[in-house]
mmCIF file of C-alpha atoms and ligand atoms in Angstrom:
data_model
loop_
_atom_site.group_PDB
_atom_site.id
_atom_site.type_symbol
_atom_site.label_atom_id
_atom_site.label_comp_id
_atom_site.label_asym_id
_atom_site.label_seq_id
_atom_site.Cartn_x
_atom_site.Cartn_y
_atom_site.Cartn_z
ATOM 1 C CA MET U 3 -14.779 19.011 1.713
ATOM 2 C CA GLU U 4 -11.901 20.952 3.238
ATOM 3 C CA LEU U 5 -8.365 20.972 1.864
ATOM 4 C CA LEU U 6 -6.073 21.370 4.884
ATOM 5 C CA GLY U 7 -2.319 21.796 4.910
ATOM 6 C CA SER U 8 -1.514 22.044 8.609
ATOM 7 C CA LYS U 9 -1.534 19.437 11.358
ATOM 8 C CA ASP U 10 -3.349 21.783 13.747
ATOM 9 C CA GLU U 11 -6.178 22.377 11.291
ATOM 10 C CA VAL U 12 -6.654 18.628 10.952
ATOM 11 C CA ARG U 13 -6.524 18.101 14.727
ATOM 12 C CA GLN U 14 -9.148 20.808 15.269
ATOM 13 C CA ALA U 15 -11.468 19.450 12.565
ATOM 14 C CA VAL U 16 -11.144 15.910 13.933
ATOM 15 C CA SER U 17 -11.790 17.055 17.523
ATOM 16 C CA ALA U 18 -14.962 18.819 16.375
ATOM 17 C CA ALA U 19 -16.115 15.698 14.509
ATOM 18 C CA ARG U 20 -15.382 13.552 17.540
ATOM 19 C CA ARG U 21 -17.342 15.882 19.817
ATOM 20 C CA GLU U 22 -20.295 15.230 17.498
ATOM 21 C CA GLY U 23 -19.830 11.513 18.157
ATOM 22 C CA LYS U 24 -18.535 10.759 14.673
ATOM 23 C CA ARG U 25 -16.471 7.687 13.840
ATOM 24 C CA ILE U 26 -13.261 8.825 12.110
ATOM 25 C CA ALA U 27 -11.538 7.076 9.195
ATOM 26 C CA LEU U 28 -8.179 7.807 7.583
ATOM 27 C CA VAL U 29 -7.094 6.814 4.084
ATOM 28 C CA PRO U 30 -3.361 7.509 3.753
ATOM 29 C CA THR U 31 -2.264 8.005 0.126
ATOM 30 C CA MET U 32 0.496 9.555 -1.934
ATOM 31 C CA GLY U 33 -2.022 10.964 -4.404
ATOM 32 C CA ALA U 34 -2.255 10.332 -8.175
ATOM 33 C CA LEU U 35 -5.444 8.613 -7.168
ATOM 34 C CA HIS U 36 -6.886 5.724 -9.170
ATOM 35 C CA GLU U 37 -9.801 3.337 -8.661
ATOM 36 C CA GLY U 38 -7.760 1.362 -6.122
ATOM 37 C CA HIS U 39 -7.496 4.413 -3.872
ATOM 38 C CA LEU U 40 -11.134 5.285 -4.473
ATOM 39 C CA SER U 41 -12.175 1.804 -3.334
ATOM 40 C CA LEU U 42 -10.433 2.582 -0.016
ATOM 41 C CA VAL U 43 -12.253 5.914 0.242
ATOM 42 C CA ARG U 44 -15.576 4.186 -0.494
ATOM 43 C CA ALA U 45 -14.855 1.543 2.156
ATOM 44 C CA ALA U 46 -13.984 4.326 4.615
ATOM 45 C CA CYS U 47 -17.169 6.279 3.800
ATOM 46 C CA GLY U 48 -19.174 3.068 4.294
ATOM 47 C CA ARG U 49 -17.761 2.398 7.759
ATOM 48 C CA ALA U 50 -17.161 5.852 9.235
ATOM 49 C CA ASP U 51 -18.943 9.199 9.528
ATOM 50 C CA TYR U 52 -15.920 11.412 8.928
ATOM 51 C CA VAL U 53 -13.280 10.553 6.327
ATOM 52 C CA ILE U 54 -9.818 12.083 6.071
ATOM 53 C CA VAL U 55 -7.693 11.347 3.017
ATOM 54 C CA SER U 56 -4.036 12.303 3.290
ATOM 55 C CA ILE U 57 -2.090 13.076 0.135
ATOM 56 C CA PHE U 58 1.612 13.206 0.871
ATOM 57 C CA VAL U 59 4.444 11.925 -1.288
ATOM 58 C CA ASN U 60 6.548 10.870 1.664
ATOM 59 C CA PRO U 61 10.249 11.516 0.958
ATOM 60 C CA THR U 62 11.480 9.257 3.762
ATOM 61 C CA GLN U 63 10.161 6.071 2.156
ATOM 62 C CA PHE U 64 12.076 6.620 -1.095
ATOM 63 C CA ALA U 65 15.765 5.692 -1.419
ATOM 64 C CA PRO U 66 17.979 8.323 -3.123
ATOM 65 C CA ASP U 67 17.941 6.354 -6.416
ATOM 66 C CA GLU U 68 14.143 5.950 -6.415
ATOM 67 C CA ASP U 69 11.360 7.969 -8.027
ATOM 68 C CA PHE U 70 10.481 10.568 -5.346
ATOM 69 C CA GLU U 71 10.960 13.512 -7.739
ATOM 70 C CA SER U 72 9.125 11.949 -10.662
ATOM 71 C CA TYR U 73 6.322 10.317 -8.624
ATOM 72 C CA PRO U 74 3.044 11.460 -10.277
ATOM 73 C CA ARG U 75 1.327 14.404 -8.574
ATOM 74 C CA ASP U 76 -2.142 15.752 -9.440
ATOM 75 C CA LEU U 77 -3.632 17.602 -6.479
ATOM 76 C CA ASP U 78 -6.375 19.326 -8.495
ATOM 77 C CA GLY U 79 -7.573 16.091 -10.095
ATOM 78 C CA ASP U 80 -7.316 14.217 -6.778
ATOM 79 C CA SER U 81 -9.308 16.895 -4.919
ATOM 80 C CA ALA U 82 -12.079 16.782 -7.515
ATOM 81 C CA VAL U 83 -12.536 13.012 -7.271
ATOM 82 C CA LEU U 84 -12.343 13.027 -3.479
ATOM 83 C CA ARG U 85 -15.009 15.725 -3.301
ATOM 84 C CA ALA U 86 -17.231 13.568 -5.519
ATOM 85 C CA GLU U 87 -16.601 10.527 -3.285
ATOM 86 C CA GLY U 88 -17.684 12.432 -0.180
ATOM 87 C CA ALA U 89 -14.393 12.753 1.728
ATOM 88 C CA ASP U 90 -14.582 15.327 4.538
ATOM 89 C CA ILE U 91 -10.944 16.420 4.696
ATOM 90 C CA VAL U 92 -7.997 16.183 2.341
ATOM 91 C CA PHE U 93 -4.774 16.647 4.286
ATOM 92 C CA THR U 94 -1.955 17.802 2.009
ATOM 93 C CA PRO U 95 1.069 18.715 4.116
ATOM 94 C CA THR U 96 4.407 19.714 2.629
ATOM 95 C CA PRO U 97 7.519 17.773 3.735
ATOM 96 C CA ALA U 98 8.473 20.793 5.890
ATOM 97 C CA VAL U 99 5.101 20.660 7.656
ATOM 98 C CA MET U 100 5.338 16.918 8.168
ATOM 99 C CA TYR U 101 8.943 16.713 9.354
ATOM 100 C CA ALA U 102 10.815 19.099 11.619
ATOM 101 C CA ALA U 103 14.162 19.961 10.016
ATOM 102 C CA ASP U 104 15.959 18.347 12.970
ATOM 103 C CA ALA U 105 13.632 15.330 13.360
ATOM 104 C CA GLN U 106 15.574 12.305 14.628
ATOM 105 C CA VAL U 107 13.094 9.718 15.859
ATOM 106 C CA THR U 108 11.749 7.093 13.477
ATOM 107 C CA VAL U 109 9.745 3.893 13.829
ATOM 108 C CA ASP U 110 11.763 0.677 13.604
ATOM 109 C CA PRO U 111 9.462 -1.577 11.577
ATOM 110 C CA GLY U 112 11.089 -4.787 12.819
ATOM 111 C CA PRO U 113 12.008 -7.999 10.983
ATOM 112 C CA LEU U 114 8.797 -8.178 8.944
ATOM 113 C CA ALA U 115 10.162 -5.205 6.999
ATOM 114 C CA SER U 116 13.507 -6.738 6.085
ATOM 115 C CA VAL U 117 12.201 -9.560 3.864
ATOM 116 C CA LEU U 118 10.662 -9.359 0.364
ATOM 117 C CA GLU U 119 10.411 -5.621 -0.478
ATOM 118 C CA GLY U 120 12.805 -4.902 2.372
ATOM 119 C CA GLU U 121 15.613 -6.795 0.604
ATOM 120 C CA THR U 122 15.525 -4.385 -2.350
ATOM 121 C CA ARG U 123 14.263 -1.384 -0.365
ATOM 122 C CA PRO U 124 15.931 -1.644 3.067
ATOM 123 C CA THR U 125 14.856 1.804 4.319
ATOM 124 C CA HIS U 126 11.385 1.821 2.789
ATOM 125 C CA PHE U 127 9.253 0.513 5.655
ATOM 126 C CA ARG U 128 10.992 2.651 8.262
ATOM 127 C CA GLY U 129 9.798 5.650 6.210
ATOM 128 C CA VAL U 130 6.318 4.169 5.751
ATOM 129 C CA CYS U 131 5.871 3.305 9.437
ATOM 130 C CA THR U 132 7.177 6.667 10.583
ATOM 131 C CA VAL U 133 4.839 8.661 8.359
ATOM 132 C CA VAL U 134 1.854 6.394 9.035
ATOM 133 C CA ALA U 135 2.439 6.642 12.809
ATOM 134 C CA LYS U 136 2.567 10.438 12.443
ATOM 135 C CA LEU U 137 -0.634 10.444 10.366
ATOM 136 C CA PHE U 138 -2.341 8.263 12.993
ATOM 137 C CA SER U 139 -1.201 10.702 15.666
ATOM 138 C CA ILE U 140 -2.457 13.739 13.728
ATOM 139 C CA ALA U 141 -5.789 12.321 12.522
ATOM 140 C CA GLN U 142 -6.500 9.998 15.497
ATOM 141 C CA PRO U 143 -8.635 7.706 13.323
ATOM 142 C CA ASP U 144 -10.768 4.858 14.626
ATOM 143 C CA LEU U 145 -10.197 3.056 11.322
ATOM 144 C CA ALA U 146 -7.422 3.301 8.708
ATOM 145 C CA PHE U 147 -7.695 1.794 5.233
ATOM 146 C CA PHE U 148 -4.841 0.276 3.206
ATOM 147 C CA GLY U 149 -4.867 -1.692 -0.053
ATOM 148 C CA GLU U 150 -3.859 -5.337 -0.235
ATOM 149 C CA LYS U 151 -1.828 -4.545 -3.370
ATOM 150 C CA ASP U 152 0.968 -3.491 -1.006
ATOM 151 C CA PHE U 153 0.477 -6.675 0.982
ATOM 152 C CA GLN U 154 3.684 -6.423 2.987
ATOM 153 C CA GLN U 155 2.986 -2.764 3.807
ATOM 154 C CA LEU U 156 -0.433 -3.773 5.146
ATOM 155 C CA ALA U 157 1.147 -6.520 7.282
ATOM 156 C CA VAL U 158 3.863 -4.189 8.594
ATOM 157 C CA VAL U 159 1.381 -1.408 9.444
ATOM 158 C CA LYS U 160 -0.965 -3.877 11.175
ATOM 159 C CA ARG U 161 1.980 -5.169 13.169
ATOM 160 C CA MET U 162 3.058 -1.640 14.104
ATOM 161 C CA ALA U 163 -0.458 -0.784 15.319
ATOM 162 C CA ARG U 164 -0.576 -3.980 17.365
ATOM 163 C CA ASP U 165 2.926 -3.826 18.812
ATOM 164 C CA LEU U 166 2.727 -0.110 19.687
ATOM 165 C CA ASP U 167 -0.867 -0.337 21.012
ATOM 166 C CA LEU U 168 -2.031 2.319 18.575
ATOM 167 C CA PRO U 169 -5.783 2.810 19.078
ATOM 168 C CA VAL U 170 -6.739 2.275 15.451
ATOM 169 C CA ARG U 171 -8.176 -0.640 13.489
ATOM 170 C CA VAL U 172 -6.124 -1.191 10.315
ATOM 171 C CA VAL U 173 -8.427 -2.427 7.545
ATOM 172 C CA GLY U 174 -7.119 -4.140 4.400
ATOM 173 C CA CYS U 175 -9.094 -3.758 1.159
ATOM 174 C CA PRO U 176 -8.999 -6.010 -1.949
ATOM 175 C CA ILE U 177 -6.787 -5.235 -4.936
ATOM 176 C CA VAL U 178 -8.531 -3.366 -7.757
ATOM 177 C CA ARG U 179 -7.460 -4.526 -11.214
ATOM 178 C CA GLU U 180 -7.615 -3.225 -14.762
ATOM 179 C CA ALA U 181 -9.788 -5.271 -17.151
ATOM 180 C CA ASP U 182 -6.736 -7.324 -18.204
ATOM 181 C CA GLY U 183 -5.758 -8.098 -14.603
ATOM 182 C CA LEU U 184 -2.978 -5.552 -14.022
ATOM 183 C CA ALA U 185 -3.202 -4.351 -10.421
ATOM 184 C CA MET U 186 -3.925 -0.629 -10.294
ATOM 185 C CA SER U 187 -0.892 1.395 -9.213
ATOM 186 C CA SER U 188 0.166 5.009 -9.613
ATOM 187 C CA ARG U 189 3.434 3.668 -11.065
ATOM 188 C CA ASN U 190 1.584 2.051 -14.012
ATOM 189 C CA ALA U 191 1.696 5.571 -15.498
ATOM 190 C CA TYR U 192 5.449 5.080 -16.096
ATOM 191 C CA LEU U 193 4.859 2.157 -18.502
ATOM 192 C CA SER U 194 5.160 2.554 -22.291
ATOM 193 C CA ALA U 195 2.407 0.908 -24.361
ATOM 194 C CA GLN U 196 4.624 -2.122 -24.937
ATOM 195 C CA GLU U 197 5.557 -2.345 -21.258
ATOM 196 C CA ARG U 198 1.936 -1.896 -20.223
ATOM 197 C CA ALA U 199 1.030 -4.984 -22.289
ATOM 198 C CA ALA U 200 3.966 -6.933 -20.813
ATOM 199 C CA ALA U 201 3.037 -5.920 -17.239
ATOM 200 C CA THR U 202 0.030 -8.256 -17.261
ATOM 201 C CA VAL U 203 2.556 -11.080 -16.788
ATOM 202 C CA LEU U 204 2.572 -10.429 -13.026
ATOM 203 C CA TYR U 205 -1.118 -11.231 -12.701
ATOM 204 C CA ARG U 206 -0.824 -14.141 -15.136
ATOM 205 C CA SER U 207 1.936 -15.639 -12.992
ATOM 206 C CA LEU U 208 -0.234 -15.306 -9.882
ATOM 207 C CA ARG U 209 -3.215 -16.868 -11.634
ATOM 208 C CA THR U 210 -1.003 -19.773 -12.678
ATOM 209 C CA ALA U 211 -0.125 -20.403 -9.021
ATOM 210 C CA GLU U 212 -3.738 -19.941 -7.960
ATOM 211 C CA THR U 213 -4.986 -22.442 -10.541
ATOM 212 C CA LEU U 214 -2.368 -25.025 -9.590
ATOM 213 C CA ALA U 215 -3.253 -24.611 -5.900
ATOM 214 C CA LEU U 216 -6.969 -24.935 -6.659
ATOM 215 C CA ASP U 217 -6.164 -28.129 -8.590
ATOM 216 C CA GLY U 218 -4.610 -29.516 -5.406
ATOM 217 C CA GLU U 219 -0.912 -28.642 -5.739
ATOM 218 C CA ARG U 220 0.399 -28.021 -2.219
ATOM 219 C CA ASP U 221 4.141 -27.737 -2.844
ATOM 220 C CA ALA U 222 4.967 -24.043 -2.386
ATOM 221 C CA ALA U 223 8.321 -24.317 -4.192
ATOM 222 C CA LEU U 224 6.583 -25.803 -7.215
ATOM 223 C CA LEU U 225 4.016 -22.987 -7.207
ATOM 224 C CA ALA U 226 6.820 -20.402 -6.991
ATOM 225 C CA ASP U 227 8.685 -22.142 -9.856
ATOM 226 C CA ALA U 228 5.553 -21.948 -11.986
ATOM 227 C CA MET U 229 5.323 -18.194 -11.338
ATOM 228 C CA GLU U 230 9.007 -17.775 -12.178
ATOM 229 C CA GLU U 231 8.598 -19.680 -15.463
ATOM 230 C CA CYS U 232 5.663 -17.495 -16.405
ATOM 231 C CA ILE U 233 7.647 -14.284 -15.761
ATOM 232 C CA ALA U 234 10.699 -15.676 -17.573
ATOM 233 C CA ALA U 235 8.575 -16.146 -20.705
ATOM 234 C CA GLU U 236 7.971 -12.377 -20.921
ATOM 235 C CA PRO U 237 11.040 -10.749 -22.537
ATOM 236 C CA LEU U 238 10.401 -7.295 -21.002
ATOM 237 C CA ALA U 239 10.114 -8.626 -17.444
ATOM 238 C CA VAL U 240 12.958 -9.150 -14.974
ATOM 239 C CA LEU U 241 11.908 -11.109 -11.903
ATOM 240 C CA ASP U 242 12.810 -9.846 -8.452
ATOM 241 C CA TYR U 243 10.963 -12.471 -6.421
ATOM 242 C CA ALA U 244 8.095 -14.949 -6.734
ATOM 243 C CA LEU U 245 7.246 -16.558 -3.421
ATOM 244 C CA VAL U 246 4.494 -18.288 -1.472
ATOM 245 C CA VAL U 247 4.270 -17.080 2.116
ATOM 246 C CA ASP U 248 2.171 -17.368 5.243
ATOM 247 C CA ALA U 249 -0.287 -14.478 4.831
ATOM 248 C CA ALA U 250 -0.006 -13.464 8.488
ATOM 249 C CA THR U 251 3.732 -13.750 9.150
ATOM 250 C CA LEU U 252 5.110 -13.469 5.588
ATOM 251 C CA ASP U 253 7.306 -16.494 6.376
ATOM 252 C CA PRO U 254 8.016 -18.676 3.323
ATOM 253 C CA LEU U 255 5.820 -21.778 3.271
ATOM 254 C CA ASP U 256 6.781 -25.327 2.347
ATOM 255 C CA ALA U 257 3.180 -26.232 1.572
ATOM 256 C CA VAL U 258 -0.127 -24.435 1.101
ATOM 257 C CA GLY U 259 -3.434 -25.503 2.615
ATOM 258 C CA ASP U 260 -2.718 -25.422 6.342
ATOM 259 C CA VAL U 261 -2.674 -21.655 6.957
ATOM 260 C CA PRO U 262 -3.844 -18.709 4.827
ATOM 261 C CA ALA U 263 -1.248 -18.439 2.058
ATOM 262 C CA ARG U 264 -0.331 -15.633 -0.303
ATOM 263 C CA ALA U 265 1.622 -15.726 -3.549
ATOM 264 C CA LEU U 266 3.689 -12.566 -3.988
ATOM 265 C CA VAL U 267 5.553 -11.370 -7.055
ATOM 266 C CA ALA U 268 7.829 -8.417 -7.799
ATOM 267 C CA ALA U 269 9.328 -7.723 -11.218
ATOM 268 C CA ARG U 270 10.799 -4.936 -13.262
ATOM 269 C CA ILE U 271 9.075 -4.099 -16.515
ATOM 270 C CA GLY U 272 11.621 -1.859 -18.206
ATOM 271 C CA ALA U 273 12.625 0.678 -15.550
ATOM 272 C CA THR U 274 9.407 0.265 -13.541
ATOM 273 C CA ARG U 275 9.281 -2.081 -10.570
ATOM 274 C CA LEU U 276 5.823 -3.571 -10.006
ATOM 275 C CA ILE U 277 4.442 -5.812 -7.256
ATOM 276 C CA ASP U 278 1.310 -7.922 -7.028
ATOM 277 C CA ASN U 279 -0.124 -10.775 -4.959
ATOM 278 C CA ILE U 280 -3.000 -13.199 -4.663
ATOM 279 C CA ALA U 281 -4.563 -15.383 -1.966
ATOM 280 C CA LEU U 282 -4.032 -19.104 -2.554
ATOM 281 C CA ALA U 283 -6.381 -21.962 -1.704
ATOM 282 C CA GLY U 284 -6.838 -22.001 2.043
ATOM 283 C CA GLY U 285 -5.803 -18.324 2.090
HETATM 284 O O1 PAF D 30 0.835 3.148 0.105
HETATM 285 C C1 PAF D 30 1.137 4.356 0.058
HETATM 286 O O2 PAF D 30 0.657 5.109 -0.789
HETATM 287 C C2 PAF D 30 2.145 4.896 1.067
HETATM 288 O O3 PAF D 30 3.129 3.969 1.364
HETATM 289 C C3 PAF D 30 1.481 5.425 2.353
HETATM 290 C C4 PAF D 30 0.787 4.300 3.114
HETATM 291 C C5 PAF D 30 0.478 6.504 2.003
HETATM 292 C C6 PAF D 30 2.550 6.014 3.280
HETATM 293 O O4 PAF D 30 3.209 7.073 2.684
#
């Protein structure tokens, strides 16, 4: 496995792999890797011959009051696990390598980025799309793997690839959960022991909606209310949103059952904002 810091080194390595007829996969990450990331790397290794993992804490997707500085970083630990997983390249650019000091052009992620996460984080998906488009351009992957935990991110990136005719297949992979249901996230490291216990309320709220839907409840507002009630019962949790949406368009649904549906929840546990989601019956 090679640890590469420059775009040219990655381009050269990818060109050589392509000349050998290899199918190229990219797993974009911000590092602090956990089993969720590793499931993406395993999926990539299973479907491609040459796997690039990028580790880049992308400053442009963080607002000034967010956790860019404190975001967990562990390049040595990440490299060791990626080597064991069989990644071919780890691309670890610095912000100065990634962005020219006078860079001006960004990707407008469109209306899909202004709902849900976009209401609290209005500049977030512009930063995500811009860096992901740059990573696609540098690594030229046939396949790119993203987790369903960031369900809106996956939808926005898929939409970007489609609308900009980017020659890459964006593959979504299932959420990986801790034994008690908490979705794996690098930000879980911020939680105190008490907050960590409280954080399971997100998954419990989703399971409540899932169970109701499986029992035949179709009213999306009622399912969202049930999630809200569940979150409200946890004193350490402050709800941001609990919604049932069309899984493809992210439009709010009146009823589940007709199109693939997704329940999405975002809540603060102490100072840490967590998100999670689940497919609902018919989804
Ligand atoms: O999901 C993430 O870790 C980031 O948003 C991504 C896709 C690596 C872009 O910086």
